[in-house]
Structures are given as structure tokens and as C-alpha cells.
XYZ file of C-alpha atoms in Angstrom:
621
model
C 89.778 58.185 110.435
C 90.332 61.123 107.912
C 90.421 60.654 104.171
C 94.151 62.432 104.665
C 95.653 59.721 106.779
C 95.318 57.769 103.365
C 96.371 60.328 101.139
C 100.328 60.491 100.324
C 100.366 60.799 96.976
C 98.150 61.116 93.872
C 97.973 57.553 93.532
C 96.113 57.683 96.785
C 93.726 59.709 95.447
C 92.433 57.686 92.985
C 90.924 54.204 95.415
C 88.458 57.195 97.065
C 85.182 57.668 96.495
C 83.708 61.171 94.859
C 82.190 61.801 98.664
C 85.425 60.637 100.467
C 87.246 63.374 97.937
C 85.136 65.466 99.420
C 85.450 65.185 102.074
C 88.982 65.103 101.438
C 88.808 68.859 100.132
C 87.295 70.071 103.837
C 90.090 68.204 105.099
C 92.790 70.061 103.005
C 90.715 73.566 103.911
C 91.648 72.719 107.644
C 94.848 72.126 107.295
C 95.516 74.874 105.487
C 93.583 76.889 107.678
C 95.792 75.386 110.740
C 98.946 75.714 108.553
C 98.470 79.084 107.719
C 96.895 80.749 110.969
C 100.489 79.948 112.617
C 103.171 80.412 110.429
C 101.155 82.825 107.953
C 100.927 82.221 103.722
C 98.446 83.145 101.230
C 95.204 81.785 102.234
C 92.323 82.747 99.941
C 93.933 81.119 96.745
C 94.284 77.824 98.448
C 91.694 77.804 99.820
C 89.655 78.205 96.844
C 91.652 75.869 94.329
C 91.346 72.696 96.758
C 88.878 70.845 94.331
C 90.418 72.188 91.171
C 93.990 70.576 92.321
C 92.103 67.084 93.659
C 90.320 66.558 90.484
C 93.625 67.807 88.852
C 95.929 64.789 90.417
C 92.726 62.549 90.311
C 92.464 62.305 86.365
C 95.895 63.078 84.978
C 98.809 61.027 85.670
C 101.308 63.069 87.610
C 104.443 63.363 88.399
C 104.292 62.162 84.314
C 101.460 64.576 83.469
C 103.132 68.158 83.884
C 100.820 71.131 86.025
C 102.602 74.195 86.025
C 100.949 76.655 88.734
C 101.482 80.264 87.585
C 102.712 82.010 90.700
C 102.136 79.126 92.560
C 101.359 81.030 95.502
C 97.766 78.330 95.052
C 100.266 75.555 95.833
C 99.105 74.196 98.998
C 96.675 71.863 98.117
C 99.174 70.341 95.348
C 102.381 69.903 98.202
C 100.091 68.245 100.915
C 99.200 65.723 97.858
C 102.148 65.123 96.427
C 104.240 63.511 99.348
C 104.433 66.654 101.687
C 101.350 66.930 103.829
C 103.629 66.676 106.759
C 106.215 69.309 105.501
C 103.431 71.646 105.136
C 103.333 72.578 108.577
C 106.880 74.112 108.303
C 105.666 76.103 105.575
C 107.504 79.884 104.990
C 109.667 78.407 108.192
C 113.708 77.920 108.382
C 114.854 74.985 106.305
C 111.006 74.131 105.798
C 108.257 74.213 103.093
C 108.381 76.908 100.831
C 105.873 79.011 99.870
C 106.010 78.437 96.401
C 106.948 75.369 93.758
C 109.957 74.594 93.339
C 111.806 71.894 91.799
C 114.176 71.112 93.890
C 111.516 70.301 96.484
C 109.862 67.379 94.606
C 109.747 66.167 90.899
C 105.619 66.915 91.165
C 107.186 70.611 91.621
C 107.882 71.159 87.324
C 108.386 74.760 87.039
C 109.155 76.798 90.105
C 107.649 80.002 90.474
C 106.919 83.124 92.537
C 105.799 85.798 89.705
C 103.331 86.166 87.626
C 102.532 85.528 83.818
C 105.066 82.308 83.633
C 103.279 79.391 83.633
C 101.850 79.808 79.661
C 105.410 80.399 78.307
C 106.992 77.689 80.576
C 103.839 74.827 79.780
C 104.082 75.533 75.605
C 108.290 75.110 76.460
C 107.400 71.785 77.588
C 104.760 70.605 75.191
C 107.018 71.621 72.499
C 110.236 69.662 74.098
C 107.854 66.660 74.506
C 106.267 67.468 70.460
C 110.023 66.595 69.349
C 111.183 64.267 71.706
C 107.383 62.264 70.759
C 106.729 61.171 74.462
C 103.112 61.015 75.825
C 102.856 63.553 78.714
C 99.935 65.924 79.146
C 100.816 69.272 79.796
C 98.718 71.533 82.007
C 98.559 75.141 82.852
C 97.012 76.662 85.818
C 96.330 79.843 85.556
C 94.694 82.669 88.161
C 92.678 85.600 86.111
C 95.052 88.513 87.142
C 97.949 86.505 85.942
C 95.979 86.461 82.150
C 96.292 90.222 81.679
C 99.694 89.685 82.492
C 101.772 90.701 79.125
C 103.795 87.016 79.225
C 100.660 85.734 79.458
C 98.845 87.303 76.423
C 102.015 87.088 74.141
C 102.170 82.863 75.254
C 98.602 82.740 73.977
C 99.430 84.610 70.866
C 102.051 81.620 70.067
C 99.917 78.559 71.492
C 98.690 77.147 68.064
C 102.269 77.815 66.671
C 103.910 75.589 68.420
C 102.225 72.492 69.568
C 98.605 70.535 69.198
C 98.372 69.530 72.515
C 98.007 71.797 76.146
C 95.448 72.706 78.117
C 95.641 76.185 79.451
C 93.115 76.462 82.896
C 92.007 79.855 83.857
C 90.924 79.872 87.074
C 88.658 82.297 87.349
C 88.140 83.282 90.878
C 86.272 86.813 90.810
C 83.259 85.095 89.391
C 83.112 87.854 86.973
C 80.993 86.489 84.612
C 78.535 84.228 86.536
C 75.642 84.414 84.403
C 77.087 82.399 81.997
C 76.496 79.392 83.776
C 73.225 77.995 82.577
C 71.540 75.414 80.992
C 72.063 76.494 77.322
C 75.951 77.150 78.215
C 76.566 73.393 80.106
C 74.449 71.832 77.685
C 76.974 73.457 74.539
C 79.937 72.650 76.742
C 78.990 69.014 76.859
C 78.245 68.753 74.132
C 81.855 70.647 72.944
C 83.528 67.550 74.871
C 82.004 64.914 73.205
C 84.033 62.484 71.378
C 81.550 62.062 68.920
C 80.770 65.848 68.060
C 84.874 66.017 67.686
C 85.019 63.412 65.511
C 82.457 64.713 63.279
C 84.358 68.009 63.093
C 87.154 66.395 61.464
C 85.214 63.907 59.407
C 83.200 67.241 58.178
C 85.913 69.061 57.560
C 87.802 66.565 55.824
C 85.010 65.349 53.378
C 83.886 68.950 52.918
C 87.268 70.375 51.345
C 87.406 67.806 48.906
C 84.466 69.637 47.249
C 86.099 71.305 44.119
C 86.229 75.240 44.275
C 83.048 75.719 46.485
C 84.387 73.142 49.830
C 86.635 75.789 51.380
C 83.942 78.308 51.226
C 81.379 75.963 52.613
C 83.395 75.077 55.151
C 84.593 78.650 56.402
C 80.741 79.634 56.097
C 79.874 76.808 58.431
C 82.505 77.442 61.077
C 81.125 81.101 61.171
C 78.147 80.191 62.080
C 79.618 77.884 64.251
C 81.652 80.296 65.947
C 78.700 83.145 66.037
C 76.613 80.435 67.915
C 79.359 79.835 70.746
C 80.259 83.516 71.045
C 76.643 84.084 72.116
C 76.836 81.624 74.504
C 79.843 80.906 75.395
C 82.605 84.109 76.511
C 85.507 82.033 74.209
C 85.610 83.970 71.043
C 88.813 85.387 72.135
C 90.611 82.533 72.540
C 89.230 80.690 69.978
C 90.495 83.293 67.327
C 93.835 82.309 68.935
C 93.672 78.425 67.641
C 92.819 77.240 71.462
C 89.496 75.565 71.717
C 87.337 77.008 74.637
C 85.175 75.130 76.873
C 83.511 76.915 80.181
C 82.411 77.910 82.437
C 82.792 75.090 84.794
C 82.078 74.975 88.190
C 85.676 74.656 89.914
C 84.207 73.402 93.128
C 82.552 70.709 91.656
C 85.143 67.549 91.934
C 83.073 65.179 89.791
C 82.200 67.833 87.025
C 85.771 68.175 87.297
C 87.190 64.938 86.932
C 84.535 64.187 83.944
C 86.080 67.449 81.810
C 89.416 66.309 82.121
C 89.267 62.815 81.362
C 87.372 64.002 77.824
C 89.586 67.292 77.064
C 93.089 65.166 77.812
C 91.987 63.091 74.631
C 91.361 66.318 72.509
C 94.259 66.824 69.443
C 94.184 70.779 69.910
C 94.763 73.366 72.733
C 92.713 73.793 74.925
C 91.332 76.754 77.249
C 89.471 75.487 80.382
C 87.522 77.977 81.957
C 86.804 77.506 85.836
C 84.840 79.473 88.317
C 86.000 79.427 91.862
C 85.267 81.306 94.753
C 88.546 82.237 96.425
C 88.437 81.695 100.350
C 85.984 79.445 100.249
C 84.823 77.221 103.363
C 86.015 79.688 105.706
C 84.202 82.730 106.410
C 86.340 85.960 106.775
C 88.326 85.061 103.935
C 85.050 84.552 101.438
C 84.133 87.908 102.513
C 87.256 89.736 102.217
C 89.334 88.090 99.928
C 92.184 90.631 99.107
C 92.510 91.155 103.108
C 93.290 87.258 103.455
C 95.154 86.653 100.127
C 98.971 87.129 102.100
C 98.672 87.734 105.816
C 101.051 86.939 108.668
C 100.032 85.003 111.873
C 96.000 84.759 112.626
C 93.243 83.870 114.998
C 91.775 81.123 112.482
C 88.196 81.298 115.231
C 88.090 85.118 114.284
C 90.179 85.797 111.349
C 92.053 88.844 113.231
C 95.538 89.577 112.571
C 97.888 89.095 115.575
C 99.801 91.583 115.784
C 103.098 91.789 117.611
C 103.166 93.953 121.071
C 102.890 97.804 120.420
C 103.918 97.423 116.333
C 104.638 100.538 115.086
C 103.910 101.570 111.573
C 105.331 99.641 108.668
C 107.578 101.678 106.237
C 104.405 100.864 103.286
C 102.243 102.857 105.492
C 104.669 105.234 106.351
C 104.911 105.598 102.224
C 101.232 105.694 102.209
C 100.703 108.720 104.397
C 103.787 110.560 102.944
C 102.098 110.549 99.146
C 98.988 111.529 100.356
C 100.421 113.802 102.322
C 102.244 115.074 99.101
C 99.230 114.647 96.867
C 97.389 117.355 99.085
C 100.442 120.019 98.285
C 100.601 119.036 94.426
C 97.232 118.651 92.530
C 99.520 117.030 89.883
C 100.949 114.040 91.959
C 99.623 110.808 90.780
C 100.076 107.506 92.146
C 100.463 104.214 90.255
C 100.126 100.543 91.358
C 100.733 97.351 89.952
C 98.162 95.075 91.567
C 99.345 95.598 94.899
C 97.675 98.841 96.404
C 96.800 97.600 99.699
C 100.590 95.886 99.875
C 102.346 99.000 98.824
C 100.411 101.476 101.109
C 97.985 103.029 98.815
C 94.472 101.947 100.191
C 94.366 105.690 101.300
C 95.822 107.373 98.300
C 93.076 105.621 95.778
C 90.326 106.617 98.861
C 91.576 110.040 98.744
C 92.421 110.737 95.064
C 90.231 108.209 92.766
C 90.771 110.219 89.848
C 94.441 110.127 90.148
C 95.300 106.634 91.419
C 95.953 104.190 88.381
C 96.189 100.022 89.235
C 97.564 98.668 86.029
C 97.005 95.253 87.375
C 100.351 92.536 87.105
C 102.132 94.550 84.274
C 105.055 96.151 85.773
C 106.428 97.189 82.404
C 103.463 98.709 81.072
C 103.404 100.543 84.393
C 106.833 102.026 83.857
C 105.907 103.356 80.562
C 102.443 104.566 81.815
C 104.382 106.530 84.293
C 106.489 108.032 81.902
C 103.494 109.140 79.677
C 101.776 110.969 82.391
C 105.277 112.263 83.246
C 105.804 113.557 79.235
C 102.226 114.915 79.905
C 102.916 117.426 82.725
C 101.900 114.862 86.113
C 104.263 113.666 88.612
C 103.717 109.936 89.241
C 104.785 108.062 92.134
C 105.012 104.322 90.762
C 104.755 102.041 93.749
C 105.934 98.176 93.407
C 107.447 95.570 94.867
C 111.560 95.682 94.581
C 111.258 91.755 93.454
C 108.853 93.027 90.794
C 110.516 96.226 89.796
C 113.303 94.023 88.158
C 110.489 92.549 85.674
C 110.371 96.427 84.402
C 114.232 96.788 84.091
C 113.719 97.593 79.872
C 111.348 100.146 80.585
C 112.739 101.919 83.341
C 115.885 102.638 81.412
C 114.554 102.886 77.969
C 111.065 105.023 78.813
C 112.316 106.888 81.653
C 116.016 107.225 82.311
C 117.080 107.566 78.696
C 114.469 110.337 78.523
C 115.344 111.962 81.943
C 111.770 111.872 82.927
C 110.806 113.146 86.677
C 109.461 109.609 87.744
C 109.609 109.191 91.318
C 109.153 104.805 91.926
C 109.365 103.486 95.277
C 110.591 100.055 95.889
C 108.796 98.488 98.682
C 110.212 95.175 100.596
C 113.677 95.730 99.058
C 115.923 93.870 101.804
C 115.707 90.148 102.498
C 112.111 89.066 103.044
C 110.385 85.136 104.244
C 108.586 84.923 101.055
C 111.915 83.077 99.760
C 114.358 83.682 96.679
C 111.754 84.764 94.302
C 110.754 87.340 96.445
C 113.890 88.667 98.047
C 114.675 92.521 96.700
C 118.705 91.962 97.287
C 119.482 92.816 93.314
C 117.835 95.942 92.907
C 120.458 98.143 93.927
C 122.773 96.395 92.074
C 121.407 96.544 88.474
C 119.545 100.511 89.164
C 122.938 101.950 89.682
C 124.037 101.320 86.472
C 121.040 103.460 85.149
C 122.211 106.732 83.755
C 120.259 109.948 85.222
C 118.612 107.944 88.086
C 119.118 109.015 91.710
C 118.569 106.384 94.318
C 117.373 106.936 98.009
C 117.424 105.222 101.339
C 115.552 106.573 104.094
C 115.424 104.661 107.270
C 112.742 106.583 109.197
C 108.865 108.201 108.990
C 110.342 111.747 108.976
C 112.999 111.240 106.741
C 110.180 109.111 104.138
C 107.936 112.612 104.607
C 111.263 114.437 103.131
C 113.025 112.095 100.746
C 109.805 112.011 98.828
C 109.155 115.959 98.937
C 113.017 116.356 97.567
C 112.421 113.301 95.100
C 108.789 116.179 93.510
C 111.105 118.272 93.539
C 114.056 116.724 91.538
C 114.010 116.920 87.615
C 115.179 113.201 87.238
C 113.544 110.264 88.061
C 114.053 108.777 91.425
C 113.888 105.261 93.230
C 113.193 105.196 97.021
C 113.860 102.275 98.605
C 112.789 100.269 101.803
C 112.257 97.075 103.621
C 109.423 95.501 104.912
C 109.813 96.163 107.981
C 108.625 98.390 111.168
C 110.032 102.195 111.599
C 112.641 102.583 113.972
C 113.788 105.311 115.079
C 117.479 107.047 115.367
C 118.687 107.042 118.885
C 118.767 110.527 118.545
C 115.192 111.533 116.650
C 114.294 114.722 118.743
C 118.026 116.270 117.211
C 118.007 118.378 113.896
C 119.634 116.327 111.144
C 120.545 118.733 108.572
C 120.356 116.338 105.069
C 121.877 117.321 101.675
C 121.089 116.007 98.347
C 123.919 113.495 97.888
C 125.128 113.433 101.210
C 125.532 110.620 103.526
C 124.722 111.203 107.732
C 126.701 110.022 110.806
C 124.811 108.684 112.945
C 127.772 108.091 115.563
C 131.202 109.328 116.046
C 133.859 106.800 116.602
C 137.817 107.290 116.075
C 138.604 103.415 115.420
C 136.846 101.898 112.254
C 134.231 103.432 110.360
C 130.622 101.208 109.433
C 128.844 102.378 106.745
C 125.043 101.206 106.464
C 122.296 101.504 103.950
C 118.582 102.132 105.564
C 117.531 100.317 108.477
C 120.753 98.550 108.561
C 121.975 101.480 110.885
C 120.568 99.203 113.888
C 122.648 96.261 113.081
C 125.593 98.968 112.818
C 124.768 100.325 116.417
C 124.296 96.509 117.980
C 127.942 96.052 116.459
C 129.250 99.139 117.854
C 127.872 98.189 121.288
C 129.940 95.151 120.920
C 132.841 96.649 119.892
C 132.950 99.121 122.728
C 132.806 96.274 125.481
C 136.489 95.535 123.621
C 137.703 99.586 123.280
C 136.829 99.727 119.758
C 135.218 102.892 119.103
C 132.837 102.671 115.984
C 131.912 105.269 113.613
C 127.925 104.714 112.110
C 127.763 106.743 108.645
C 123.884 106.185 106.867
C 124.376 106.099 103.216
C 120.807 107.498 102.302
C 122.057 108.722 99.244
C 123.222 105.859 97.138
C 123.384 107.625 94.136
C 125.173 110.150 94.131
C 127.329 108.617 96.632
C 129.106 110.599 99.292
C 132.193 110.010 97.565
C 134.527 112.845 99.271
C 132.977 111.673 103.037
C 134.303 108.006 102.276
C 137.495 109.304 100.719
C 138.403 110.983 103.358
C 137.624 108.587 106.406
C 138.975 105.367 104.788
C 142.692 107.464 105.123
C 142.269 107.210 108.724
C 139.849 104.438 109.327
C 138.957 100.597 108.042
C 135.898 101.206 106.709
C 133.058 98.463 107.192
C 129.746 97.938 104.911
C 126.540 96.740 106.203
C 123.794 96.002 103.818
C 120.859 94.074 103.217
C 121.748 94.017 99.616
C 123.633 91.748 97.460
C 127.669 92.427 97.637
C 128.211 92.475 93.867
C 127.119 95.514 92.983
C 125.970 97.261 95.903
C 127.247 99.319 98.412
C 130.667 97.231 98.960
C 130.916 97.492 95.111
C 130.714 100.843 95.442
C 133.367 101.863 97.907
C 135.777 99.200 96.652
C 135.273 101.184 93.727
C 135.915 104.606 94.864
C 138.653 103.452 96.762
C 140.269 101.311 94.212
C 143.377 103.539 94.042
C 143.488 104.149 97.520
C 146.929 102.627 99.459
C 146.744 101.434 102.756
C 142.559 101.628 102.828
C 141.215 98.774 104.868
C 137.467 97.454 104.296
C 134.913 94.595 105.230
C 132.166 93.895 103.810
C 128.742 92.336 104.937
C 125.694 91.553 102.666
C 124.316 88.608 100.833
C 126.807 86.191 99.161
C 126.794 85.533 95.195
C 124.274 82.717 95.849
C 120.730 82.078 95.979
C 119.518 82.704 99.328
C 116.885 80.306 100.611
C 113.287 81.040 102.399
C 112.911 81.145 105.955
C 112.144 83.848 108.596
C 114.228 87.147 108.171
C 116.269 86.312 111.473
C 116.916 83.023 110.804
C 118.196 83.735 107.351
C 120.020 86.405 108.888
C 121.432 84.119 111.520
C 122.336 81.330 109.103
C 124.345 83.489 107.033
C 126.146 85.187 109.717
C 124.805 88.658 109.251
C 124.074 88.830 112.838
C 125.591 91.747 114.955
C 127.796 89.156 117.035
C 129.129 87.570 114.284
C 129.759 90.491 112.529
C 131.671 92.123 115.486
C 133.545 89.205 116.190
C 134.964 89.052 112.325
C 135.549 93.016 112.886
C 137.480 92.113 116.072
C 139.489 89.230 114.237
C 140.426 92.088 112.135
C 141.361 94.349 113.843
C 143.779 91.780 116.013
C 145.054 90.569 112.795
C 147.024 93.816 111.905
């Protein structure tokens, strides 16, 4: 019988065996593997933190202990031991597992999360709560390496020994970056750095040594020189150890005894601690060992071959579509640049940074340095295109209006997976529009097609301002009239459909949810007008003036309502009598994971639902 069938929670884990656990961490790798292959996830990160998070639940006392996973995107291992190894397999699915922790899930779920750079800040929150309310919990950061360039990260660390005695801070290390460490002469210091005894001879030293009139302190700051000199050679910790957090590593992270021996000594230490761990992600399963970045966040897979399945005849996505277009660009202008944030095979830009090494920039999970990066090179004569995520682009809010917008610089940043997406609420990119449209100086684009990405991004060079561009993550679709010329004007919305009954207004790929409506309508002799904002700022204010006289006028948008394009024409037509509108986006709420249709489909964004409240309406009047 599998180790599993006797695992629900941590408690389990600690009547097994060192073999059963690990034979327990294969186990986990499978299902994962299973999970994963069906309903898609991020697989290399679990699969390489399986031991890390067994030996984790194994020696400190959770749900009472407190792990905070930074990002959490690593959390698979943790739900399926922690009372959910049966909810896994509905993981990223409607009303199922989510992706991510999240506290109202379970109580082993601390700190939800989704971005990076949190889990520092939200650990040394705790331990300080816990300093001053003088209970007994451990406190326990997990931490990737990417996440600990991350500028919440560093400025945490910066305020560790400030405010409490007590945390351990684990950076998983999974690049294996600095492998030759690991020796003899570095485990033997590192056991010895555990000790109990060598500890308590620190303090007894210390102590006796400063009560030494005039010459103690010296001695004593002379000996923990030398001290620190020794384990700087040795040991890759000087950094943190100049920040008050005592460093132990590297450990082998796939090691579950080695493991479970280091935390049972560091939990007793009186001091921060760093924990350094070396893991290798995508381990136990072949294709994702050897490509790591391909199998860190992938949809459905062939788990015997590790290929992609991809739906029937799939067009191009619109990050590819991006991808080409600045390339395309970058071959007209020898002073476009592009810019990434850690995501350059997510955004599009595997072939820019092929193409153009000298002018791609990755400045790994630091949106907000990013922004201001951009705007250097943009001070410096060089047109940057900024690529991010939409969900991350709000983490670079301050510098986008303080670096760029307040200084009018040409920026051009394109906001990929804006829209609803099945990654869940920390990943939907429904509030960008809301909060960019306040920015002075900013235009703001939505192009719905491959041709009109090609030309939204030529007229974006071309502008003097900065400029967001924004789309889903989706597949290109096409107008149902592509092979006609669409004449497009800087500020000027397109209709994609004449109609003399009501009017639907639509932001990017939206338009198709407009048409399905209209198709609906027509069965009951409504006939729908289809206008495509693609300029959102500036809006086609005279276009919408002058149909909502003679029409209702109805917003579709994948966006949320406050602030985005209902805000805006309730705006414009705020002193406008007898103007009729309905509006259809995402409620003031937080909208929950699950696939893009079902979401869709449970809020009643659907084209049926939205013709029949368009129809109820109408009869109304």
C-alpha cells in the first residue's frame, strides 16, 4: 500500500520511517506529475521542493509552527500534506484547489500568495506579533532564489535583526549556482555552526570576554573577525551575516534526513537564521530536469513525453503575436530596446533576446526597478518596450507615474494577460485599466488582432508619450471582416457592425462576445451596433456622444466596472438626458480561480445571459 494512503496530515508524517518518507517524496512526484499533466500548474518548483516541504512538516509543529511560501506557486507538496491530497486533483479547476496558498483554504495556508518578494516581510510581521504577544511559534520562510533579488525581499532582510530574535529565512536555492561549495570543509563548519555546544560557547565567550576592562570589546570584535574571515572563505554567508542573520549552508535540499537533523538544531537557535538549500528543480522526472523554465507553468501535457497538448489548429497567442511585432520593430529602429521582468519566454521575447542580445535587458522580479530602468534608457535617447505581466505591472504603479508619466517619457509597456485568467485572484489583470487611466500623459491601447498589434506598436515608436498596450492571454481571432481596409485614427474607436437598435461597445477581444450577443439579439429583431474601443485613452468621446442620443449604449469588458470602460462612459455621459446604458464586467469583488469559461459562466458574462438581460431591457421600456 503507498506511504500516501497514510498520509493526511503532518501528524502522519511523523510514525514513518526516513525510507518510507522517501518513498513518500516519489509518491508526491507522481501525483503531482498526474495532477499537473491534466489540469496543468507549475511543475518544476514542486517537483523539486518535495523533500524540503516533508522534512519541513516532519520537524516543526504545524499548523502552530508558521511556513510562509513566497509565491507559493511550490505549494503542492505542502496542500497534499496538509489535509488536501484529494483536492489536489481539482487543482486550477472551477470551485477546486487553487494554485496558490491561501488562507481561506486551510489554517496550514498562513499567508496567501501569488507574487513575489512577500514571504520575508509577511514571516518578520508574524514573529514580531508573536515577540509581543510572548507565544512559542516558530516562524519559517521559504524562499525561491529569484524571489531574493526581489526589492521586498532585500529591504525585509535589511530589517530582520531589528525586529525579532527568532526566524528562519530558507533560500531555496534551485539553480545550483554555487555547487562547489558543498564539501567536506563546508559540512564539516556547518555542523559544527549547529552545534549546541559551539553556540553556547559563543555566548559564554562573549559574555566573560566583555567584562575585561577597556581591552574585552576589542578582543572580542578581533575574534569575531577572524571568525567571520574564516566562514566567508568557506562558507558564501558573509552577506547575510553582516545583516544580524546567522548563515548555515549549503545543504542538500533533497536529502530528507540531513534535513530533518538541521531543523530540529536551528529551531532551538536565539537569532535569525538563513538556511541555505540546494535543490534541483524538476527533479525525478526527466524533461522537466532538463528544461526547467519550459516546465515551470505549462498547460495540459503528455506526462510519458513531456509534450505540450495543444488544442486543434491553435493559432498564435497574442504574447507571440507581441513577440514578432517588436522584433519586427527592432529591425526598423536600431534604438528599440526591449525589457523583461523575469518572464521573457511568458511575455514573447525568446526571439527578441535571440535576435538583439545587446539590447534585451531581464531585470529579474523587480518590476519597479524595471519601470525606472526604462525611463533611464528613455532620458538617454532609446525607445524601450517594457514587457510584464498586467497582475505585475500594478507592483510598479509609483514608478510608472513618478519616473515616467510625470516626466512625459516615450515608454512604450505592454501588459500581457490583462483580462481574467485561471491562475486565480492574484493573477487576474481586471484593475489595470482602472488605476492607468488616472495617469496623466499616458495613452492606453487595445488591439484585438495580429495586424492591428504590428500597428498599435509602430504608432505607440512613434508617439512622444509613454504608452500601455494591452491584451489577454488568449489566441488571435480575427474580425469577421479581416481582408477589408480598416482605416484607424489615433484616439478613435472602430465599428465593427452597424446596427440601428442599441449600441455595444467592447474593449479588445471582447468584440466576439459582442458579435455572439448580436447574433442573439437578431433571432428577436434587435439590431446591434459593435463599436471596438481600441483607444481607451483618449476615448472616442464625440463617437459615444453622439450614438447614446439615439441608442442604449451597452459595455462589454473583461475589466473591472469601477473604473473602466463603464466608468468611463457613465462619465462622459453624466449630463446626458434620456441616455440609456448597461454595463458588463467584473463585479466590485474578488473573483475566484477556475477556468476562464467557467468563471465567465458563473458570473454571467456569457453571451446568452448577457442578451437575455439586454432583451429584459429593452421589453422593460
Amino acid at each position: 500500500m503507498p506511504v500516501l494512503d497514510f498520509i493526511n496530515f503532518p501528524a502522519d508524517l511523523k510514525q514513518r520511517t526516513v525510507a518510507e518518507l522517501e518513498t513518500l517524496a516519489i509518491e508526491i512526484r507522481d501525483t503531482i506529475l498526474q495532477v499537473t499533466s491534466k489540469n496543468g500548474g507549475h511543475l518544476s518548483s514542486n517537483l523539486g521542493i518535495v523533500e524540503l516541504t516533508i522534512a519541513l512538516h516532519y520537524a516543526f509543529n504545524t499548523p502552530h509552527d508558521k511556513i510562509i511560501w513566497d509565491v507559493s506557486h511550490q505549494c503542492y507538496a505542502h496542500k497534499i500534506l496538509t489535509g488536501r491530497k484529494n483536492l489536489i486533483y481539482t487543482l486550477r479547476q472551477n470551485d477546486g484547489c487553487l494554485g496558490f496558498t491561501s488562507r481561506s483554504e486551510s489554517e496550514y495556508d498562513v499567508f496567501g500568495a501569488g507574487h513575489a518578494g512577500t514571504a520575508i516581510s509577511a514571516a518578520l510581521g508574524i514573529a514580531a506579533a508573536r515577540d509581543r504577544l510572548k507565544t512559542d511559534e516558530k516562524v519559517i520562510a521559504v524562499v525561491g532564489d529569484a524571489s531574493f533579488s526581489n526589492g521586498l525581499s532585500l529591504e525585509a532582510l535589511n530589517n530582520v535583526a531589528t525586529c525579532t530574535k527568532n526566524l528562519i529565512i530558507i533560500l531555496n536555492d534551485n539553480k545550483m549556482s554555487i555547487s562547489g561549495n558543498v564539501g567536506s570543509l563546508t559540512n564539516h563548519l556547518n555542523s559544527l555552526i549547529q552545534k549546541r555546544t559551539y553556540n553556547n560557547f559563543r555566548k559564554y565567550f562573549k559574555k566573560h570576554l566583555l567584562r575585561i576592562p577597556r581591552v574585552g570589546q576589542r578582543i572580542y570584535d578581533l575574534v569575531n573577525r577572524i571568525e567571520d574571515g574564516i566562514k566567508s572563505m568557506i562558507v558564501p554567508g558573509a552577506f547575510f551575516e553582516n545583516l544580524g542573520l546567522r548563515y548555515i549552508g549549503p545543504v542538500d535540499g533533497h536529502n530528507i534526513a540531513g534535513l530533518v537533523d538541521t531543523f530540529s538544531k536551528i529551531k532551538e537557535f536565539d537569532t535569525p537564521v538563513l538556511l541555505h538549500i540546494l535543490t534541483g528543480k524538476g527533479k525525478g522526472y526527466k524533461p522537466a530536469e532538463m528544461y526547467p523554465d519550459k516546465y515551470h507553468g505549462l498547460g495540459k501535457f503528455d506526462p510519458s513525453t513531456g509534450e505540450v497538448i495543444k488544442k486543434s489548429e491553435q493559432s498564435k497567442s497574442f504574447s507571440e503575436a507581441f513577440g514578432h511585432s517588436a522584433v519586427l520593430l527592432a529591425e526598423k529602429h536600431s534604438n528599440v530596446v526591449a525589457i523583461t521582468a523575469a518572464m521573457c519566454s511568458g511575455t514573447g521575447l525568446n526571439q527578441f533576446s535571440r535576435q538583439f542580445p545587446d539590447r534585451f535587458f531581464d531585470v529579474g522580479i523587480n518590476e519597479g526597478h524595471g519601470m525606472v530602468f526604462a525611463a533611464g534608457l528613455a532620458v538617454n535617447g532609446l525607445r524601450p518596450i517594457y514587457a510584464v505581466y498586467a497582475t505585475f505591472l500594478q507592483r510598479a504603479m509609483s514608478s510608472l507615474y513618478h519616473d515616467i508619466c510625470l516626466q512625459n517619457l516615450p515608454v512604450i509597456i505592454c501588459a500581457d494577460r490583462t483580462g481574467i485568467v485561471d491562475d486565480g485572484p492574484t493573477h487576474h489583470g481586471i484593475y489595470d485599466l482602472s488605476y492607468l487611466r488616472a495617469l496623466p500623459n499616458l495613452s492606453i491601447i487595445y488591439p484585438s488582432t495580429e495586424n492591428e498589434m504590428n500597428l498599435f506598436l509602430d504608432m505607440a515608436y512613434k508617439a512622444a508619450s509613454p504608452v500601455v498596450i494591452k491584451y489577454p492571454k488568449a489566441s488571435l481571432i480575427k474580425y469577421p471582416f479581416e481582408n477589408n481596409p480598416v482605416e484607424y485614427s489615433w484616439g478613435k474607436s472602430i465599428t465593427l457592425k452597424e446596427g440601428k437598435d442599441i449600441s455595444i461597445w467592447t474593449t479588445g477581444i471582447e468584440f466576439s462576445t459582442a458579435l455572439e450577443v448580436s447574433h442573439i439579439l437578431s433571432a428577436h429583431n434587435i439590431d446591434a451596433e459593435i463599436v471596438n474601443c481600441i483607444f481607451i485613452k483618449p476615448f472616442d468621446s464625440d463617437k459615444l456622444i453622439s450614438t447614446a442620443s439615439t441608442k442604449l449604449i451597452v459595455t462589454v469588458e473583461d475589466n473591472s466596472l469601477i473604473g473602466g470602460l463603464a466608468s468611463i462612459v457613465d462619465e462622459i455621459l453624466i449630463n446626458c438626458k434620456n441616455c440609456g446604458t448597461m454595463h458588463f464586467g467584473w463585479p466590485d469583488k474578488i473573483i475566484p480561480h477556475g477556468t476562464v469559461k467557467g468563471i465567465k459562466s458563473r458570473e454571467g458574462i456569457t453571451p446568452e445571459t448577457i442578451a437575455e438581460k439586454i432583451l429584459k431591457k429593452i421589453k422593460s421600456k
